[in-house]
């Protein structure tokens, strides 16, 4: 028997149950993994509270690392004993063991440990597609990135620095500001004390930025539009503060013919060749030392409720992992 987190209804952290589960042997195209670490991400909260619907009863979690225990037929790229990681569906990564579609699983380079892998896969692949595909950064741009001291944000700080991009980041405390600056953010705005729209305009000499990366959602959406230069792009990739309400398309034209997109990683990794290319770039950035995932919280899997409480209360910084 393995241990896993299951929910039978949507709600607060209290709906998560730590239970015994039987893990089936892999069918063709699947692998069974003994998991060493699981990633904690805000999308897990959306699945738990019902903001993003999933069939119930079900599991939680999209990211983990571990060792392949058995391999189903038709899996040429993995074998028993391989060190692996994944980020993406199906939901259910909060577990000590699980069976996964092999198409979602990548082999880890020798220099990347299990905890680092669990802390970086979903967040690192998110930064990869945001910076390299959704809006291609070539170097020299000035960008705005919200929640710069979170798990995704701190990776973004480092990646932007490596690309030669000037990143303006928003944070909610002085402690988080110090973290973002130390990680490569060029300008940090503490939104508890400063108006981020006014500060972005000051920093850019009134021009605004060509792109805003906004994972906060409702609370920052309109202000993010106001930070964009003419023909700028709004990348709304999350809604930590709530879902962005409907808005008129005239809001884009009145601000200078803006573009907007609402991407998800699952579309960017739907093809195996894309996942391989994205993972290869992430592994290079981490292996070369240009990006160092910062694990600042570790929780036993049995204490997952506490981890969700801390995440939603903004008591976490950097990356968080759960240990089965």
PDB file of C-alpha atoms in Angstrom:
ATOM      1  CA  UNK A   1       0.000   0.000   0.000  1.00  0.00           C
ATOM      2  CA  UNK A   2       1.071   3.556  -0.723  1.00  0.00           C
ATOM      3  CA  UNK A   3       0.073   6.837   0.910  1.00  0.00           C
ATOM      4  CA  UNK A   4      -1.742   9.579  -0.995  1.00  0.00           C
ATOM      5  CA  UNK A   5      -3.874  12.679  -0.560  1.00  0.00           C
ATOM      6  CA  UNK A   6      -7.486  12.369  -1.691  1.00  0.00           C
ATOM      7  CA  UNK A   7     -10.450  14.740  -1.693  1.00  0.00           C
ATOM      8  CA  UNK A   8     -14.127  13.829  -2.012  1.00  0.00           C
ATOM      9  CA  UNK A   9     -15.440  17.415  -2.122  1.00  0.00           C
ATOM     10  CA  UNK A  10     -14.170  20.886  -2.861  1.00  0.00           C
ATOM     11  CA  UNK A  11     -13.354  23.264  -0.047  1.00  0.00           C
ATOM     12  CA  UNK A  12     -10.603  24.448   2.282  1.00  0.00           C
ATOM     13  CA  UNK A  13      -7.445  22.616   3.317  1.00  0.00           C
ATOM     14  CA  UNK A  14      -9.501  20.446   5.670  1.00  0.00           C
ATOM     15  CA  UNK A  15     -10.996  18.466   2.732  1.00  0.00           C
ATOM     16  CA  UNK A  16      -7.638  16.775   2.035  1.00  0.00           C
ATOM     17  CA  UNK A  17      -7.323  13.277   3.496  1.00  0.00           C
ATOM     18  CA  UNK A  18      -4.102  11.270   3.969  1.00  0.00           C
ATOM     19  CA  UNK A  19      -5.078   7.711   3.062  1.00  0.00           C
ATOM     20  CA  UNK A  20      -3.780   4.295   2.028  1.00  0.00           C
ATOM     21  CA  UNK A  21      -4.106   3.506  -1.677  1.00  0.00           C
ATOM     22  CA  UNK A  22      -3.336   0.575  -3.911  1.00  0.00           C
ATOM     23  CA  UNK A  23      -1.123   1.467  -6.870  1.00  0.00           C
ATOM     24  CA  UNK A  24      -1.793  -0.583 -10.016  1.00  0.00           C
ATOM     25  CA  UNK A  25       0.976  -2.024 -12.138  1.00  0.00           C
ATOM     26  CA  UNK A  26       1.541  -0.016 -15.315  1.00  0.00           C
ATOM     27  CA  UNK A  27      -0.499  -0.658 -18.428  1.00  0.00           C
ATOM     28  CA  UNK A  28       1.034  -0.198 -21.899  1.00  0.00           C
ATOM     29  CA  UNK A  29       2.424   3.332 -22.143  1.00  0.00           C
ATOM     30  CA  UNK A  30       2.666   3.787 -18.358  1.00  0.00           C
ATOM     31  CA  UNK A  31       5.307   3.668 -15.619  1.00  0.00           C
ATOM     32  CA  UNK A  32       5.064   3.152 -11.882  1.00  0.00           C
ATOM     33  CA  UNK A  33       7.099   5.633  -9.836  1.00  0.00           C
ATOM     34  CA  UNK A  34       8.271   5.592  -6.211  1.00  0.00           C
ATOM     35  CA  UNK A  35       8.137   9.279  -5.426  1.00  0.00           C
ATOM     36  CA  UNK A  36      10.788  11.081  -3.401  1.00  0.00           C
ATOM     37  CA  UNK A  37       9.355  14.624  -3.438  1.00  0.00           C
ATOM     38  CA  UNK A  38       6.206  16.373  -4.654  1.00  0.00           C
ATOM     39  CA  UNK A  39       5.876  19.994  -5.713  1.00  0.00           C
ATOM     40  CA  UNK A  40       3.388  22.423  -4.183  1.00  0.00           C
ATOM     41  CA  UNK A  41       1.863  24.938  -6.616  1.00  0.00           C
ATOM     42  CA  UNK A  42      -1.003  27.406  -6.465  1.00  0.00           C
ATOM     43  CA  UNK A  43      -2.881  25.486  -9.141  1.00  0.00           C
ATOM     44  CA  UNK A  44      -3.268  22.746  -6.506  1.00  0.00           C
ATOM     45  CA  UNK A  45      -5.348  25.196  -4.477  1.00  0.00           C
ATOM     46  CA  UNK A  46      -7.575  25.855  -7.500  1.00  0.00           C
ATOM     47  CA  UNK A  47      -8.163  22.111  -7.926  1.00  0.00           C
ATOM     48  CA  UNK A  48      -8.865  21.714  -4.205  1.00  0.00           C
ATOM     49  CA  UNK A  49     -11.318  24.597  -3.843  1.00  0.00           C
ATOM     50  CA  UNK A  50     -13.124  23.988  -7.130  1.00  0.00           C
ATOM     51  CA  UNK A  51     -11.927  27.036  -9.075  1.00  0.00           C
ATOM     52  CA  UNK A  52     -10.657  24.485 -11.588  1.00  0.00           C
ATOM     53  CA  UNK A  53     -13.059  21.566 -11.799  1.00  0.00           C
ATOM     54  CA  UNK A  54     -11.970  17.930 -11.710  1.00  0.00           C
ATOM     55  CA  UNK A  55     -13.870  14.666 -11.202  1.00  0.00           C
ATOM     56  CA  UNK A  56     -14.402  13.766  -7.534  1.00  0.00           C
ATOM     57  CA  UNK A  57     -13.349  11.870  -5.555  1.00  0.00           C
ATOM     58  CA  UNK A  58      -9.799  12.441  -6.760  1.00  0.00           C
ATOM     59  CA  UNK A  59      -6.239  13.355  -5.942  1.00  0.00           C
ATOM     60  CA  UNK A  60      -4.237  16.567  -5.983  1.00  0.00           C
ATOM     61  CA  UNK A  61      -0.872  17.676  -7.296  1.00  0.00           C
ATOM     62  CA  UNK A  62       0.756  17.902 -10.708  1.00  0.00           C
ATOM     63  CA  UNK A  63       4.482  17.599 -10.045  1.00  0.00           C
ATOM     64  CA  UNK A  64       6.860  15.099  -8.473  1.00  0.00           C
ATOM     65  CA  UNK A  65      10.141  13.260  -8.834  1.00  0.00           C
ATOM     66  CA  UNK A  66      11.237   9.737  -8.050  1.00  0.00           C
ATOM     67  CA  UNK A  67      12.468   6.409  -9.374  1.00  0.00           C
ATOM     68  CA  UNK A  68      10.848   4.157 -11.962  1.00  0.00           C
ATOM     69  CA  UNK A  69       9.773   0.877 -10.311  1.00  0.00           C
ATOM     70  CA  UNK A  70       8.141  -0.854 -13.277  1.00  0.00           C
ATOM     71  CA  UNK A  71       7.490  -0.091 -16.936  1.00  0.00           C
ATOM     72  CA  UNK A  72       4.547  -1.043 -19.146  1.00  0.00           C
ATOM     73  CA  UNK A  73       4.848  -2.128 -22.739  1.00  0.00           C
ATOM     74  CA  UNK A  74       5.658   0.414 -25.413  1.00  0.00           C
ATOM     75  CA  UNK A  75       7.809   2.790 -23.317  1.00  0.00           C
ATOM     76  CA  UNK A  76      11.152   3.058 -25.109  1.00  0.00           C
ATOM     77  CA  UNK A  77      12.565   6.099 -23.287  1.00  0.00           C
ATOM     78  CA  UNK A  78      12.410   4.826 -19.681  1.00  0.00           C
ATOM     79  CA  UNK A  79      13.519   1.765 -17.762  1.00  0.00           C
ATOM     80  CA  UNK A  80      13.412   0.436 -14.197  1.00  0.00           C
ATOM     81  CA  UNK A  81      15.751   2.416 -11.951  1.00  0.00           C
ATOM     82  CA  UNK A  82      15.661   5.638 -13.961  1.00  0.00           C
ATOM     83  CA  UNK A  83      15.508   8.863 -11.964  1.00  0.00           C
ATOM     84  CA  UNK A  84      12.567  10.841 -13.339  1.00  0.00           C
ATOM     85  CA  UNK A  85      10.319  13.851 -12.860  1.00  0.00           C
ATOM     86  CA  UNK A  86       7.122  15.218 -14.341  1.00  0.00           C
ATOM     87  CA  UNK A  87       4.889  18.277 -14.293  1.00  0.00           C
ATOM     88  CA  UNK A  88       1.372  17.997 -15.616  1.00  0.00           C
ATOM     89  CA  UNK A  89      -1.637  15.724 -15.626  1.00  0.00           C
ATOM     90  CA  UNK A  90      -3.169  13.529 -14.637  1.00  0.00           C
ATOM     91  CA  UNK A  91      -3.776  15.034 -11.209  1.00  0.00           C
ATOM     92  CA  UNK A  92      -2.575  12.951  -8.288  1.00  0.00           C
ATOM     93  CA  UNK A  93       1.071  13.765  -7.594  1.00  0.00           C
ATOM     94  CA  UNK A  94       0.514  14.018  -3.824  1.00  0.00           C
ATOM     95  CA  UNK A  95       1.459  10.382  -3.230  1.00  0.00           C
ATOM     96  CA  UNK A  96       4.321   8.130  -2.178  1.00  0.00           C
ATOM     97  CA  UNK A  97       3.839   5.989  -5.310  1.00  0.00           C
ATOM     98  CA  UNK A  98       1.771   6.321  -8.447  1.00  0.00           C
ATOM     99  CA  UNK A  99       1.328   5.038 -11.987  1.00  0.00           C
ATOM    100  CA  UNK A 100       1.772   7.699 -14.660  1.00  0.00           C
ATOM    101  CA  UNK A 101       1.484   8.023 -18.452  1.00  0.00           C
ATOM    102  CA  UNK A 102       5.100   7.696 -19.599  1.00  0.00           C
ATOM    103  CA  UNK A 103       4.585  10.439 -22.186  1.00  0.00           C
ATOM    104  CA  UNK A 104       4.502  13.000 -19.343  1.00  0.00           C
ATOM    105  CA  UNK A 105       7.660  11.736 -17.622  1.00  0.00           C
ATOM    106  CA  UNK A 106      11.222  12.904 -18.360  1.00  0.00           C
ATOM    107  CA  UNK A 107      14.510  11.402 -17.271  1.00  0.00           C
ATOM    108  CA  UNK A 108      16.546  13.546 -14.891  1.00  0.00           C
ATOM    109  CA  UNK A 109      20.169  14.497 -15.574  1.00  0.00           C
ATOM    110  CA  UNK A 110      22.604  13.083 -13.015  1.00  0.00           C
ATOM    111  CA  UNK A 111      23.365  16.507 -11.541  1.00  0.00           C
ATOM    112  CA  UNK A 112      19.787  17.337 -10.555  1.00  0.00           C
ATOM    113  CA  UNK A 113      18.504  15.857  -7.287  1.00  0.00           C
ATOM    114  CA  UNK A 114      14.987  14.722  -6.485  1.00  0.00           C
ATOM    115  CA  UNK A 115      14.095  17.695  -4.276  1.00  0.00           C
ATOM    116  CA  UNK A 116      15.397  20.206  -6.816  1.00  0.00           C
ATOM    117  CA  UNK A 117      13.461  18.457  -9.572  1.00  0.00           C
ATOM    118  CA  UNK A 118      10.205  18.497  -7.616  1.00  0.00           C
ATOM    119  CA  UNK A 119      10.694  22.184  -6.858  1.00  0.00           C
ATOM    120  CA  UNK A 120      11.480  23.241 -10.407  1.00  0.00           C
ATOM    121  CA  UNK A 121       9.556  21.231 -12.969  1.00  0.00           C
ATOM    122  CA  UNK A 122       6.186  22.963 -13.108  1.00  0.00           C
ATOM    123  CA  UNK A 123       7.497  26.383 -12.129  1.00  0.00           C
ATOM    124  CA  UNK A 124      10.570  26.169 -14.351  1.00  0.00           C
ATOM    125  CA  UNK A 125       8.653  24.906 -17.368  1.00  0.00           C
ATOM    126  CA  UNK A 126       6.169  27.724 -16.772  1.00  0.00           C
ATOM    127  CA  UNK A 127       8.923  30.339 -16.968  1.00  0.00           C
ATOM    128  CA  UNK A 128      10.351  28.600 -20.038  1.00  0.00           C
ATOM    129  CA  UNK A 129       7.134  28.859 -22.036  1.00  0.00           C
ATOM    130  CA  UNK A 130       6.344  32.364 -20.743  1.00  0.00           C
ATOM    131  CA  UNK A 131       9.752  33.766 -21.690  1.00  0.00           C
ATOM    132  CA  UNK A 132      10.623  31.649 -24.715  1.00  0.00           C
ATOM    133  CA  UNK A 133       7.295  30.970 -26.413  1.00  0.00           C
ATOM    134  CA  UNK A 134       4.317  33.036 -25.188  1.00  0.00           C
ATOM    135  CA  UNK A 135       6.265  36.290 -25.574  1.00  0.00           C
ATOM    136  CA  UNK A 136       9.773  35.636 -26.850  1.00  0.00           C
ATOM    137  CA  UNK A 137      12.345  37.591 -24.852  1.00  0.00           C
ATOM    138  CA  UNK A 138      15.554  38.173 -26.790  1.00  0.00           C
ATOM    139  CA  UNK A 139      17.399  40.380 -24.288  1.00  0.00           C
ATOM    140  CA  UNK A 140      17.252  44.117 -23.725  1.00  0.00           C
ATOM    141  CA  UNK A 141      13.543  44.279 -22.905  1.00  0.00           C
ATOM    142  CA  UNK A 142      12.088  45.716 -19.708  1.00  0.00           C
ATOM    143  CA  UNK A 143       9.244  43.555 -18.378  1.00  0.00           C
ATOM    144  CA  UNK A 144       6.823  43.493 -15.440  1.00  0.00           C
ATOM    145  CA  UNK A 145       6.413  40.246 -13.493  1.00  0.00           C
ATOM    146  CA  UNK A 146       3.977  40.016 -10.589  1.00  0.00           C
ATOM    147  CA  UNK A 147       4.690  37.985  -7.416  1.00  0.00           C
ATOM    148  CA  UNK A 148       8.418  38.083  -8.065  1.00  0.00           C
ATOM    149  CA  UNK A 149       9.335  36.317  -4.806  1.00  0.00           C
ATOM    150  CA  UNK A 150       7.135  33.275  -5.336  1.00  0.00           C
ATOM    151  CA  UNK A 151       8.353  29.987  -6.736  1.00  0.00           C
ATOM    152  CA  UNK A 152       7.723  30.963 -10.352  1.00  0.00           C
ATOM    153  CA  UNK A 153       8.829  34.538  -9.689  1.00  0.00           C
ATOM    154  CA  UNK A 154      12.266  33.711  -8.280  1.00  0.00           C
ATOM    155  CA  UNK A 155      13.003  31.436 -11.227  1.00  0.00           C
ATOM    156  CA  UNK A 156      11.814  34.221 -13.531  1.00  0.00           C
ATOM    157  CA  UNK A 157      14.174  36.697 -11.832  1.00  0.00           C
ATOM    158  CA  UNK A 158      17.161  34.464 -12.529  1.00  0.00           C
ATOM    159  CA  UNK A 159      16.116  33.565 -16.060  1.00  0.00           C
ATOM    160  CA  UNK A 160      15.518  37.210 -16.947  1.00  0.00           C
ATOM    161  CA  UNK A 161      18.974  38.141 -15.659  1.00  0.00           C
ATOM    162  CA  UNK A 162      20.521  35.349 -17.726  1.00  0.00           C
ATOM    163  CA  UNK A 163      18.747  36.622 -20.853  1.00  0.00           C
ATOM    164  CA  UNK A 164      19.827  40.231 -20.298  1.00  0.00           C
ATOM    165  CA  UNK A 165      16.244  41.325 -19.558  1.00  0.00           C
ATOM    166  CA  UNK A 166      15.449  44.108 -17.075  1.00  0.00           C
ATOM    167  CA  UNK A 167      12.751  42.693 -14.825  1.00  0.00           C
ATOM    168  CA  UNK A 168      10.453  44.842 -12.708  1.00  0.00           C
ATOM    169  CA  UNK A 169       8.869  42.676 -10.029  1.00  0.00           C
ATOM    170  CA  UNK A 170       6.056  43.232  -7.581  1.00  0.00           C
ATOM    171  CA  UNK A 171       6.135  41.816  -4.042  1.00  0.00           C
ATOM    172  CA  UNK A 172       4.118  42.198  -0.844  1.00  0.00           C
ATOM    173  CA  UNK A 173       6.846  42.706   1.779  1.00  0.00           C
ATOM    174  CA  UNK A 174      10.352  44.045   2.272  1.00  0.00           C
ATOM    175  CA  UNK A 175      11.636  40.531   2.934  1.00  0.00           C
ATOM    176  CA  UNK A 176      10.272  39.367  -0.407  1.00  0.00           C
ATOM    177  CA  UNK A 177      11.777  42.434  -2.080  1.00  0.00           C
ATOM    178  CA  UNK A 178      15.225  41.444  -0.832  1.00  0.00           C
ATOM    179  CA  UNK A 179      14.765  37.912  -2.178  1.00  0.00           C
ATOM    180  CA  UNK A 180      13.724  39.127  -5.617  1.00  0.00           C
ATOM    181  CA  UNK A 181      16.612  41.597  -5.851  1.00  0.00           C
ATOM    182  CA  UNK A 182      19.108  38.944  -4.788  1.00  0.00           C
ATOM    183  CA  UNK A 183      17.765  36.644  -7.495  1.00  0.00           C
ATOM    184  CA  UNK A 184      18.240  39.125 -10.320  1.00  0.00           C
ATOM    185  CA  UNK A 185      15.193  41.370 -10.339  1.00  0.00           C
ATOM    186  CA  UNK A 186      16.349  44.838 -11.417  1.00  0.00           C
ATOM    187  CA  UNK A 187      13.532  46.850  -9.809  1.00  0.00           C
ATOM    188  CA  UNK A 188      11.185  45.725  -7.027  1.00  0.00           C
ATOM    189  CA  UNK A 189       7.852  47.335  -6.133  1.00  0.00           C
ATOM    190  CA  UNK A 190       6.311  46.661  -2.720  1.00  0.00           C
ATOM    191  CA  UNK A 191       2.599  46.834  -3.480  1.00  0.00           C
ATOM    192  CA  UNK A 192       1.749  47.321   0.200  1.00  0.00           C
ATOM    193  CA  UNK A 193       3.338  50.778  -0.001  1.00  0.00           C
ATOM    194  CA  UNK A 194       3.597  51.708  -3.677  1.00  0.00           C
ATOM    195  CA  UNK A 195       1.289  52.040  -6.668  1.00  0.00           C
ATOM    196  CA  UNK A 196       2.816  49.641  -9.153  1.00  0.00           C
ATOM    197  CA  UNK A 197       1.357  51.406 -12.204  1.00  0.00           C
ATOM    198  CA  UNK A 198       2.914  54.732 -11.218  1.00  0.00           C
ATOM    199  CA  UNK A 199       6.266  53.080 -10.425  1.00  0.00           C
ATOM    200  CA  UNK A 200       6.394  51.195 -13.720  1.00  0.00           C
ATOM    201  CA  UNK A 201       5.741  54.412 -15.607  1.00  0.00           C
ATOM    202  CA  UNK A 202       8.493  56.139 -13.622  1.00  0.00           C
ATOM    203  CA  UNK A 203      10.989  53.360 -14.248  1.00  0.00           C
ATOM    204  CA  UNK A 204      10.232  53.268 -17.986  1.00  0.00           C
ATOM    205  CA  UNK A 205      10.141  57.028 -18.490  1.00  0.00           C
ATOM    206  CA  UNK A 206       6.415  56.928 -19.153  1.00  0.00           C
ATOM    207  CA  UNK A 207       6.650  54.393 -21.980  1.00  0.00           C
ATOM    208  CA  UNK A 208       5.355  51.329 -20.193  1.00  0.00           C
ATOM    209  CA  UNK A 209       6.571  47.784 -20.801  1.00  0.00           C
ATOM    210  CA  UNK A 210       6.120  45.546 -23.872  1.00  0.00           C
ATOM    211  CA  UNK A 211       4.853  42.631 -21.777  1.00  0.00           C
ATOM    212  CA  UNK A 212       3.336  41.976 -18.352  1.00  0.00           C
ATOM    213  CA  UNK A 213       3.370  38.493 -16.839  1.00  0.00           C
ATOM    214  CA  UNK A 214       0.511  38.343 -14.347  1.00  0.00           C
ATOM    215  CA  UNK A 215      -0.190  35.258 -12.242  1.00  0.00           C
ATOM    216  CA  UNK A 216      -2.114  37.192  -9.586  1.00  0.00           C
ATOM    217  CA  UNK A 217      -5.316  37.805 -11.518  1.00  0.00           C
ATOM    218  CA  UNK A 218      -8.245  39.897 -10.329  1.00  0.00           C
ATOM    219  CA  UNK A 219      -6.378  42.306  -8.030  1.00  0.00           C
ATOM    220  CA  UNK A 220      -3.719  43.310 -10.572  1.00  0.00           C
ATOM    221  CA  UNK A 221      -5.404  42.834 -13.950  1.00  0.00           C
ATOM    222  CA  UNK A 222      -6.531  46.380 -14.763  1.00  0.00           C
ATOM    223  CA  UNK A 223      -3.336  47.895 -13.383  1.00  0.00           C
ATOM    224  CA  UNK A 224      -1.305  45.469 -15.493  1.00  0.00           C
ATOM    225  CA  UNK A 225      -3.057  46.709 -18.643  1.00  0.00           C
ATOM    226  CA  UNK A 226      -2.193  50.261 -17.611  1.00  0.00           C
ATOM    227  CA  UNK A 227       1.511  49.329 -17.423  1.00  0.00           C
ATOM    228  CA  UNK A 228       1.709  48.246 -21.051  1.00  0.00           C
ATOM    229  CA  UNK A 229       3.223  50.240 -23.864  1.00  0.00           C
ATOM    230  CA  UNK A 230       1.342  50.669 -27.127  1.00  0.00           C
ATOM    231  CA  UNK A 231       0.927  47.248 -28.829  1.00  0.00           C
ATOM    232  CA  UNK A 232       2.004  45.569 -25.591  1.00  0.00           C
ATOM    233  CA  UNK A 233       1.076  42.034 -24.548  1.00  0.00           C
ATOM    234  CA  UNK A 234      -0.757  41.029 -21.393  1.00  0.00           C
ATOM    235  CA  UNK A 235       0.083  37.459 -20.338  1.00  0.00           C
ATOM    236  CA  UNK A 236      -2.461  36.411 -17.697  1.00  0.00           C
ATOM    237  CA  UNK A 237      -1.243  32.990 -16.531  1.00  0.00           C
ATOM    238  CA  UNK A 238      -2.840  32.623 -13.093  1.00  0.00           C
ATOM    239  CA  UNK A 239      -5.419  33.968 -10.674  1.00  0.00           C
ATOM    240  CA  UNK A 240      -4.024  33.743  -7.148  1.00  0.00           C
ATOM    241  CA  UNK A 241      -6.227  36.651  -6.037  1.00  0.00           C
ATOM    242  CA  UNK A 242      -9.321  35.468  -7.888  1.00  0.00           C
ATOM    243  CA  UNK A 243     -10.575  35.004 -11.419  1.00  0.00           C
ATOM    244  CA  UNK A 244     -10.344  38.003 -13.745  1.00  0.00           C
ATOM    245  CA  UNK A 245     -13.917  39.233 -14.352  1.00  0.00           C
ATOM    246  CA  UNK A 246     -15.289  39.660 -17.884  1.00  0.00           C
ATOM    247  CA  UNK A 247     -14.152  42.847 -19.585  1.00  0.00           C
ATOM    248  CA  UNK A 248     -14.880  44.707 -22.817  1.00  0.00           C
ATOM    249  CA  UNK A 249     -12.472  44.341 -25.727  1.00  0.00           C
ATOM    250  CA  UNK A 250     -12.509  48.143 -25.948  1.00  0.00           C
ATOM    251  CA  UNK A 251     -10.304  48.084 -22.818  1.00  0.00           C
ATOM    252  CA  UNK A 252      -7.510  46.818 -25.076  1.00  0.00           C
ATOM    253  CA  UNK A 253      -8.031  49.274 -27.924  1.00  0.00           C
ATOM    254  CA  UNK A 254      -8.334  52.286 -25.628  1.00  0.00           C
ATOM    255  CA  UNK A 255      -4.921  51.510 -24.106  1.00  0.00           C
ATOM    256  CA  UNK A 256      -3.041  51.269 -27.372  1.00  0.00           C
ATOM    257  CA  UNK A 257      -4.204  48.194 -29.334  1.00  0.00           C
ATOM    258  CA  UNK A 258      -2.990  45.723 -26.731  1.00  0.00           C
ATOM    259  CA  UNK A 259      -2.733  41.949 -27.076  1.00  0.00           C
ATOM    260  CA  UNK A 260      -3.840  39.498 -24.383  1.00  0.00           C
ATOM    261  CA  UNK A 261      -3.387  35.772 -23.855  1.00  0.00           C
ATOM    262  CA  UNK A 262      -4.336  33.266 -21.145  1.00  0.00           C
ATOM    263  CA  UNK A 263      -1.868  30.386 -21.598  1.00  0.00           C
ATOM    264  CA  UNK A 264      -1.594  27.082 -19.749  1.00  0.00           C
ATOM    265  CA  UNK A 265       1.446  24.843 -19.615  1.00  0.00           C
ATOM    266  CA  UNK A 266      -0.583  21.809 -20.647  1.00  0.00           C
ATOM    267  CA  UNK A 267      -1.070  23.172 -24.159  1.00  0.00           C
ATOM    268  CA  UNK A 268       2.620  23.970 -24.505  1.00  0.00           C
ATOM    269  CA  UNK A 269       3.618  20.432 -23.434  1.00  0.00           C
ATOM    270  CA  UNK A 270       0.873  18.543 -25.288  1.00  0.00           C
ATOM    271  CA  UNK A 271       3.352  17.265 -27.890  1.00  0.00           C
ATOM    272  CA  UNK A 272       6.173  15.080 -26.599  1.00  0.00           C
ATOM    273  CA  UNK A 273       8.752  16.839 -28.751  1.00  0.00           C
ATOM    274  CA  UNK A 274       7.793  20.180 -27.201  1.00  0.00           C
ATOM    275  CA  UNK A 275       8.034  18.782 -23.669  1.00  0.00           C
ATOM    276  CA  UNK A 276      11.475  17.350 -24.437  1.00  0.00           C
ATOM    277  CA  UNK A 277      12.715  20.671 -25.836  1.00  0.00           C
ATOM    278  CA  UNK A 278      11.323  22.681 -22.919  1.00  0.00           C
ATOM    279  CA  UNK A 279      12.746  20.291 -20.333  1.00  0.00           C
ATOM    280  CA  UNK A 280      16.135  20.311 -22.071  1.00  0.00           C
ATOM    281  CA  UNK A 281      16.336  24.108 -21.856  1.00  0.00           C
ATOM    282  CA  UNK A 282      15.240  24.063 -18.199  1.00  0.00           C
ATOM    283  CA  UNK A 283      17.819  21.385 -17.355  1.00  0.00           C
ATOM    284  CA  UNK A 284      20.503  23.427 -19.112  1.00  0.00           C
ATOM    285  CA  UNK A 285      19.616  26.588 -17.169  1.00  0.00           C
ATOM    286  CA  UNK A 286      19.690  24.702 -13.855  1.00  0.00           C
ATOM    287  CA  UNK A 287      22.719  22.580 -14.710  1.00  0.00           C
ATOM    288  CA  UNK A 288      24.727  25.643 -15.749  1.00  0.00           C
ATOM    289  CA  UNK A 289      23.903  27.392 -12.481  1.00  0.00           C
ATOM    290  CA  UNK A 290      22.053  30.270 -14.149  1.00  0.00           C
ATOM    291  CA  UNK A 291      18.832  29.188 -12.419  1.00  0.00           C
ATOM    292  CA  UNK A 292      18.881  27.747  -8.896  1.00  0.00           C
ATOM    293  CA  UNK A 293      15.479  26.698  -7.528  1.00  0.00           C
ATOM    294  CA  UNK A 294      15.165  28.032  -3.990  1.00  0.00           C
ATOM    295  CA  UNK A 295      13.444  25.499  -1.726  1.00  0.00           C
ATOM    296  CA  UNK A 296      12.382  27.460   1.330  1.00  0.00           C
ATOM    297  CA  UNK A 297       9.668  25.201   2.756  1.00  0.00           C
ATOM    298  CA  UNK A 298       9.491  21.430   3.233  1.00  0.00           C
ATOM    299  CA  UNK A 299       6.431  19.689   4.685  1.00  0.00           C
ATOM    300  CA  UNK A 300       5.677  16.014   5.327  1.00  0.00           C
ATOM    301  CA  UNK A 301       2.968  14.890   2.914  1.00  0.00           C
ATOM    302  CA  UNK A 302       0.800  14.078   5.933  1.00  0.00           C
ATOM    303  CA  UNK A 303       0.854  17.818   6.809  1.00  0.00           C
ATOM    304  CA  UNK A 304      -0.324  18.994   3.402  1.00  0.00           C
ATOM    305  CA  UNK A 305      -3.172  21.021   4.950  1.00  0.00           C
ATOM    306  CA  UNK A 306      -0.639  23.236   6.736  1.00  0.00           C
ATOM    307  CA  UNK A 307       1.262  23.763   3.499  1.00  0.00           C
ATOM    308  CA  UNK A 308      -1.892  24.950   1.723  1.00  0.00           C
ATOM    309  CA  UNK A 309      -2.757  27.274   4.594  1.00  0.00           C
ATOM    310  CA  UNK A 310       0.700  28.858   4.454  1.00  0.00           C
ATOM    311  CA  UNK A 311       0.606  29.144   0.667  1.00  0.00           C
ATOM    312  CA  UNK A 312      -2.779  30.864   0.600  1.00  0.00           C
ATOM    313  CA  UNK A 313      -1.773  33.208   3.434  1.00  0.00           C
ATOM    314  CA  UNK A 314       1.326  34.257   1.463  1.00  0.00           C
ATOM    315  CA  UNK A 315       3.574  32.974   4.217  1.00  0.00           C
ATOM    316  CA  UNK A 316       5.730  31.067   1.722  1.00  0.00           C
ATOM    317  CA  UNK A 317       8.541  32.310  -0.506  1.00  0.00           C
ATOM    318  CA  UNK A 318      10.427  30.528  -3.224  1.00  0.00           C
ATOM    319  CA  UNK A 319       9.566  26.872  -3.829  1.00  0.00           C
ATOM    320  CA  UNK A 320       7.810  24.421  -1.526  1.00  0.00           C
ATOM    321  CA  UNK A 321       7.975  20.634  -1.586  1.00  0.00           C
ATOM    322  CA  UNK A 322       6.079  17.830   0.110  1.00  0.00           C
ATOM    323  CA  UNK A 323       7.978  14.768   1.310  1.00  0.00           C
ATOM    324  CA  UNK A 324       6.090  11.431   1.176  1.00  0.00           C
TER     325      UNK A 324
END
